[in-house]
Short mmCIF file of C-alpha atoms in Angstrom, two decimals:
data_model
loop_
_atom_site.label_atom_id
_atom_site.label_comp_id
_atom_site.label_asym_id
_atom_site.label_seq_id
_atom_site.Cartn_x
_atom_site.Cartn_y
_atom_site.Cartn_z
CA MET A 25 29.65 -16.69 -38.25
CA LYS A 26 31.07 -15.27 -41.51
CA VAL A 27 29.92 -11.81 -42.52
CA GLY A 28 30.56 -10.58 -46.07
CA PHE A 29 30.56 -7.10 -47.50
CA ILE A 30 30.10 -6.52 -51.19
CA GLY A 31 31.15 -2.89 -51.83
CA THR A 32 33.75 -1.32 -49.52
CA GLY A 33 33.20 2.35 -50.40
CA SER A 34 32.42 5.01 -47.81
CA MET A 35 29.64 3.14 -45.87
CA GLY A 36 30.83 -0.40 -46.53
CA SER A 37 34.30 0.29 -45.09
CA LEU A 38 32.76 2.32 -42.26
CA LEU A 39 30.65 -0.68 -41.17
CA ILE A 40 33.62 -3.07 -41.37
CA ASP A 41 35.77 -0.70 -39.29
CA ALA A 42 32.96 -0.24 -36.74
CA PHE A 43 32.14 -3.94 -36.38
CA LEU A 44 35.81 -4.78 -35.93
CA SER A 45 36.75 -1.96 -33.57
CA SER A 46 33.69 -2.61 -31.42
CA GLY A 47 34.56 -6.31 -31.01
CA ALA A 48 31.36 -7.43 -32.76
CA LEU A 49 33.42 -9.30 -35.32
CA LYS A 50 37.03 -10.45 -35.64
CA PRO A 51 39.01 -9.94 -38.88
CA CYS A 52 38.87 -13.66 -39.59
CA ASP A 53 35.01 -13.43 -39.60
CA VAL A 54 34.94 -10.89 -42.40
CA LEU A 55 34.97 -11.35 -46.17
CA ALA A 56 35.01 -8.42 -48.54
CA SER A 57 35.00 -7.68 -52.27
CA ASN A 58 35.04 -4.48 -54.22
CA ARG A 59 35.56 -3.40 -57.79
CA THR A 60 38.44 -1.17 -56.69
CA PRO A 61 41.30 -3.27 -55.39
CA LYS A 62 42.92 -0.30 -53.67
CA ARG A 63 40.15 -0.02 -51.08
CA LEU A 64 40.43 -3.75 -50.30
CA LEU A 65 44.14 -3.45 -49.79
CA GLN A 66 43.58 -0.53 -47.41
CA LEU A 67 41.10 -2.58 -45.44
CA ALA A 68 43.42 -5.59 -45.26
CA LYS A 69 46.24 -3.37 -44.08
CA ARG A 70 44.08 -1.94 -41.30
CA HIS A 71 42.64 -5.27 -40.31
CA PRO A 72 45.17 -8.19 -40.77
CA GLY A 73 43.32 -11.44 -41.14
CA LEU A 74 40.39 -10.03 -43.05
CA SER A 75 39.61 -12.14 -46.19
CA ILE A 76 39.80 -10.34 -49.54
CA CYS A 77 37.71 -12.10 -52.12
CA GLY A 78 38.55 -11.94 -55.83
CA ASN A 79 34.93 -11.47 -56.82
CA ASN A 80 31.49 -10.86 -55.41
CA ARG A 81 30.40 -14.49 -55.92
CA ASP A 82 33.11 -15.72 -53.58
CA THR A 83 32.01 -13.26 -50.90
CA ALA A 84 28.39 -14.31 -51.29
CA THR A 85 29.19 -18.00 -51.24
CA GLY A 86 31.40 -17.87 -48.14
CA SER A 87 29.21 -15.69 -45.89
CA ASP A 88 26.32 -16.36 -43.55
CA ILE A 89 25.34 -12.73 -43.66
CA ILE A 90 26.02 -10.61 -46.70
CA PHE A 91 25.87 -6.79 -46.62
CA LEU A 92 25.24 -5.23 -49.99
CA CYS A 93 26.88 -1.79 -49.88
CA VAL A 94 26.56 -0.53 -53.47
CA LYS A 95 24.64 2.35 -55.07
CA PRO A 96 20.92 1.86 -55.87
CA LEU A 97 21.22 1.49 -59.61
CA GLU A 98 24.04 -1.09 -59.24
CA PHE A 99 21.81 -3.54 -57.39
CA LYS A 100 20.20 -5.23 -60.37
CA ALA A 101 23.58 -6.15 -61.93
CA LEU A 102 24.87 -7.31 -58.53
CA THR A 103 21.86 -9.54 -57.81
CA ASP A 104 22.14 -11.05 -61.30
CA GLU A 105 25.75 -11.79 -60.55
CA ILE A 106 25.29 -13.48 -57.12
CA SER A 107 21.80 -14.96 -57.16
CA SER A 108 22.80 -18.41 -58.34
CA CYS A 109 25.32 -18.93 -55.61
CA LEU A 110 23.13 -17.89 -52.70
CA ARG A 111 21.36 -20.26 -50.34
CA SER A 112 18.01 -20.08 -48.60
CA GLU A 113 19.54 -19.99 -45.09
CA GLN A 114 21.76 -17.00 -45.76
CA ILE A 115 20.75 -13.46 -44.82
CA VAL A 116 21.25 -10.72 -47.43
CA VAL A 117 21.21 -7.14 -46.03
CA SER A 118 20.79 -4.06 -48.25
CA ILE A 119 21.99 -0.80 -46.77
CA THR A 120 20.49 1.30 -49.52
CA SER A 121 17.11 2.90 -48.70
CA PRO A 122 15.45 2.97 -52.21
CA VAL A 123 16.04 -0.72 -52.71
CA GLN A 124 12.78 -2.33 -51.54
CA LEU A 125 12.37 -5.72 -49.92
CA TYR A 126 10.18 -6.85 -52.88
CA HIS A 127 13.04 -6.02 -55.27
CA LEU A 128 15.39 -8.41 -53.56
CA GLU A 129 12.91 -11.05 -52.53
CA SER A 130 11.82 -11.42 -56.16
CA VAL A 131 15.28 -12.29 -57.43
CA LEU A 132 17.24 -13.87 -54.52
CA PRO A 133 16.54 -17.14 -52.66
CA SER A 134 17.88 -15.85 -49.36
CA LYS A 135 16.41 -14.17 -46.32
CA ILE A 136 16.28 -10.43 -46.93
CA ALA A 137 16.63 -7.45 -44.63
CA LYS A 138 17.30 -3.75 -45.05
CA VAL A 139 19.51 -1.87 -42.60
CA ILE A 140 20.13 1.88 -42.99
CA PRO A 141 23.33 2.74 -41.07
CA SER A 142 24.70 6.12 -40.08
CA ILE A 143 28.10 7.75 -40.07
CA THR A 144 27.63 8.03 -36.30
CA HIS A 145 28.48 4.34 -36.02
CA CYS A 146 32.12 5.49 -36.28
CA VAL A 147 31.81 6.43 -32.60
CA LYS A 148 29.46 3.51 -31.68
CA SER A 149 26.48 5.85 -31.59
CA GLY A 150 23.40 6.67 -33.57
CA THR A 151 20.61 4.40 -34.82
CA SER A 152 20.55 1.56 -37.41
CA LEU A 153 17.14 1.46 -39.10
CA CYS A 154 16.04 -2.15 -39.59
CA VAL A 155 13.39 -3.47 -42.01
CA PHE A 156 12.94 -7.28 -42.00
CA GLY A 157 11.68 -9.34 -44.84
CA SER A 158 9.04 -12.00 -44.72
CA ARG A 159 11.54 -14.91 -44.75
CA LEU A 160 13.40 -13.99 -41.67
CA HIS A 161 12.64 -15.92 -38.45
CA LYS A 162 12.74 -14.49 -35.00
CA GLU A 163 16.17 -15.98 -34.46
CA ASP A 164 17.44 -14.27 -37.63
CA ARG A 165 16.19 -10.93 -36.46
CA LEU A 166 17.90 -11.36 -33.08
CA VAL A 167 21.19 -12.19 -34.74
CA LEU A 168 21.07 -9.00 -36.78
CA LEU A 169 19.93 -6.84 -33.87
CA GLN A 170 22.67 -8.22 -31.65
CA LEU A 171 25.29 -7.56 -34.28
CA LEU A 172 24.09 -4.03 -34.89
CA SER A 173 23.84 -3.26 -31.17
CA PHE A 174 27.66 -3.20 -30.98
CA ILE A 175 27.88 -0.08 -33.18
CA GLY A 176 24.66 1.83 -32.22
CA VAL A 177 21.04 1.41 -31.36
CA PRO A 178 19.16 -0.83 -33.84
CA LEU A 179 15.50 0.17 -34.31
CA GLU A 180 12.93 -1.77 -36.35
CA ILE A 181 10.74 0.45 -38.57
CA SER A 182 8.13 0.04 -41.27
CA GLU A 183 9.52 0.15 -44.83
CA THR A 184 7.08 2.93 -45.64
CA HIS A 185 8.88 5.13 -43.12
CA THR A 186 12.36 4.34 -44.43
CA ARG A 187 12.88 7.71 -46.10
CA ILE A 188 11.68 9.98 -43.30
CA ALA A 189 13.51 7.95 -40.68
CA SER A 190 16.64 8.04 -42.74
CA ASP A 191 16.36 11.89 -42.98
CA PHE A 192 17.02 11.99 -39.22
CA SER A 193 19.25 9.03 -38.55
CA SER A 194 21.42 8.95 -41.67
CA CYS A 195 21.15 12.39 -43.38
CA GLY A 196 20.70 14.26 -40.15
CA PRO A 197 24.43 14.49 -39.25
CA ALA A 198 24.99 16.28 -42.61
CA PHE A 199 22.11 18.64 -42.13
CA LEU A 200 23.05 19.53 -38.52
CA SER A 201 26.75 19.91 -39.41
CA TYR A 202 25.84 22.30 -42.24
CA PHE A 203 23.88 24.39 -39.76
CA VAL A 204 26.77 24.37 -37.32
CA GLU A 205 29.29 25.17 -40.09
CA ARG A 206 27.44 28.29 -41.15
CA TRP A 207 26.95 29.35 -37.47
CA ILE A 208 30.66 28.90 -36.84
CA GLU A 209 31.62 30.85 -39.94
CA ALA A 210 29.34 33.75 -38.90
CA ALA A 211 30.71 33.75 -35.36
CA VAL A 212 34.32 33.88 -36.51
CA GLU A 213 33.60 36.64 -39.00
CA ALA A 214 31.57 38.73 -36.56
CA THR A 215 33.78 38.39 -33.45
CA GLY A 216 37.18 37.07 -34.44
CA ILE A 217 36.88 34.12 -32.10
CA GLU A 218 39.26 31.24 -32.87
CA GLU A 219 37.62 28.77 -35.17
CA MET A 220 39.07 25.73 -33.35
CA LEU A 221 37.70 26.96 -30.08
CA ILE A 222 34.19 27.64 -31.30
CA SER A 223 34.11 24.34 -33.16
CA LYS A 224 34.96 22.57 -29.91
CA LEU A 225 32.19 24.43 -28.15
CA ALA A 226 29.73 23.46 -30.90
CA GLY A 227 30.64 19.80 -30.87
CA GLU A 228 30.35 19.52 -27.06
CA MET A 229 26.99 21.40 -27.23
CA LEU A 230 25.64 18.93 -29.80
CA LEU A 231 26.80 15.99 -27.72
CA GLY A 232 25.22 17.33 -24.58
CA THR A 233 22.01 18.24 -26.40
CA GLY A 234 21.70 14.74 -27.80
CA ARG A 235 22.12 13.25 -24.35
CA LEU A 236 19.44 15.58 -22.89
CA LEU A 237 17.01 14.41 -25.59
CA THR A 238 17.82 10.72 -25.22
CA GLU A 239 18.72 10.36 -21.50
CA GLY A 240 17.40 13.58 -19.89
CA GLU A 241 13.76 12.96 -20.78
CA PHE A 242 13.47 16.34 -22.47
CA THR A 243 11.41 16.90 -25.59
CA PRO A 244 12.81 19.50 -28.04
CA GLN A 245 10.07 21.97 -26.97
CA GLU A 246 10.76 21.41 -23.28
CA LEU A 247 14.43 22.00 -23.89
CA GLN A 248 13.80 25.30 -25.59
CA GLU A 249 11.49 26.44 -22.84
CA ARG A 250 14.10 25.51 -20.22
CA VAL A 251 16.90 27.48 -21.94
CA ALA A 252 14.94 30.41 -23.41
CA VAL A 253 13.84 32.68 -20.58
CA PRO A 254 10.97 34.90 -21.66
CA GLY A 255 12.33 38.28 -22.80
CA GLY A 256 15.91 36.98 -22.77
CA ILE A 257 18.62 36.72 -25.40
CA THR A 258 17.92 33.06 -26.31
CA ALA A 259 14.22 33.74 -26.69
CA GLU A 260 14.83 36.72 -28.96
CA ALA A 261 17.19 34.70 -31.14
CA LEU A 262 14.73 31.74 -31.24
CA ASN A 263 12.06 34.09 -32.54
CA HIS A 264 14.44 35.17 -35.30
CA LEU A 265 15.10 31.48 -36.28
CA ARG A 266 11.38 30.67 -36.35
CA ARG A 267 10.74 33.52 -38.78
CA SER A 268 13.79 32.80 -40.95
CA LEU A 269 13.21 29.01 -41.19
CA GLU A 270 9.55 29.17 -42.01
CA GLY A 271 8.86 26.34 -44.52
CA VAL A 272 12.49 25.19 -44.76
CA PHE A 273 11.95 21.82 -43.06
CA GLU A 274 8.82 21.10 -45.09
CA ARG A 275 10.82 21.72 -48.28
CA LEU A 276 13.71 19.58 -46.97
CA ILE A 277 11.40 16.61 -46.49
CA THR A 278 9.81 17.11 -49.84
CA THR A 279 13.22 17.15 -51.53
CA THR A 280 14.44 13.87 -49.89
CA HIS A 281 11.13 12.13 -50.62
CA ASP A 282 11.06 13.18 -54.24
CA LYS A 283 14.60 11.92 -54.82
CA TYR A 284 13.71 8.62 -53.01
CA ASP A 285 10.56 8.11 -55.13
CA GLU A 286 12.59 8.72 -58.28
CA ASP A 287 15.20 6.10 -57.33
CA VAL A 288 12.48 3.58 -56.41
CA ALA A 289 10.80 4.07 -59.79
CA LYS A 290 14.06 3.46 -61.58
CA LEU A 291 14.67 0.31 -59.52
CA ASP A 292 11.13 -0.92 -60.32
CA LEU A 293 11.99 -0.70 -64.03
CA GLN A 294 15.33 -2.47 -63.57
CA PHE A 295 13.77 -5.32 -61.58
CA GLY A 296 10.77 -5.57 -63.92
CA HIS A 297 8.17 -4.49 -61.37
CA SER A 298 5.14 -2.41 -62.21
CA ALA A 299 5.08 0.76 -60.08
CA ILE A 300 3.91 -0.23 -56.60
CA ILE A 301 1.99 2.56 -54.96
CA ILE A 302 3.24 3.07 -51.41
CA GLU A 303 1.19 5.50 -49.31
CA ASN A 304 3.17 8.70 -49.02
CA PRO A 305 2.65 10.46 -45.67
CA LEU A 306 3.35 13.77 -47.42
CA ASP A 307 0.01 13.44 -49.30
CA HIS A 308 -1.94 13.87 -46.06
#
């Protein structure tokens, strides 16, 4: 099976590295193209045997599965470029959340899927969000799920939940690392503790907390109750957090959804679609 990657920027190269280091693919299975030759040369140096294609059409023609790893507003030009060389049996996978299945199914003859990856795949962890188009058969879905299982946990979701699910699986590492960064800065300033030490403590704490939530059968609320003894230090600090963060998470979700809706509207214009009203859970 040949797997192609059009776009080898941050996420495209991450996926290639993860698939190869996990053993899901061999370098000879991978084709890649990118408008910046330097990135392709770096990939080829890291993974001898990987096929560098001179253009996107060559990548599309030679692949059984093609991952489209470009920015949202670059999709229309890319689909115009490769549509005529694609075949009905191929699987085209978008990794960009605002690009809808109906955008790609209206202009490409292939089977269409959307997969939202995460930076956590670097360490073979995290969740891949999977949305499958109407042309994929059960066997096609299994092929994609098996491939993605090498680098994390693939999870099928409804396309209407792409944004909110991505807030956790894809954006979440940035949100949590910002919280931890500010916490570390405050700790160093207040106590003089060595930053490297406190950073190690924070990382191990996040890892253990994740395992408690996924393997230890704790809910977030149960975990708080287990750690925060009534009247104790943790409980007092939690009360402070609750007061300080009032409304923050609601505004966070509104911000990501507004940007997502804006990008979808721009793509609708590019692909010649009238605005399609998708029920927004924030309206309830």
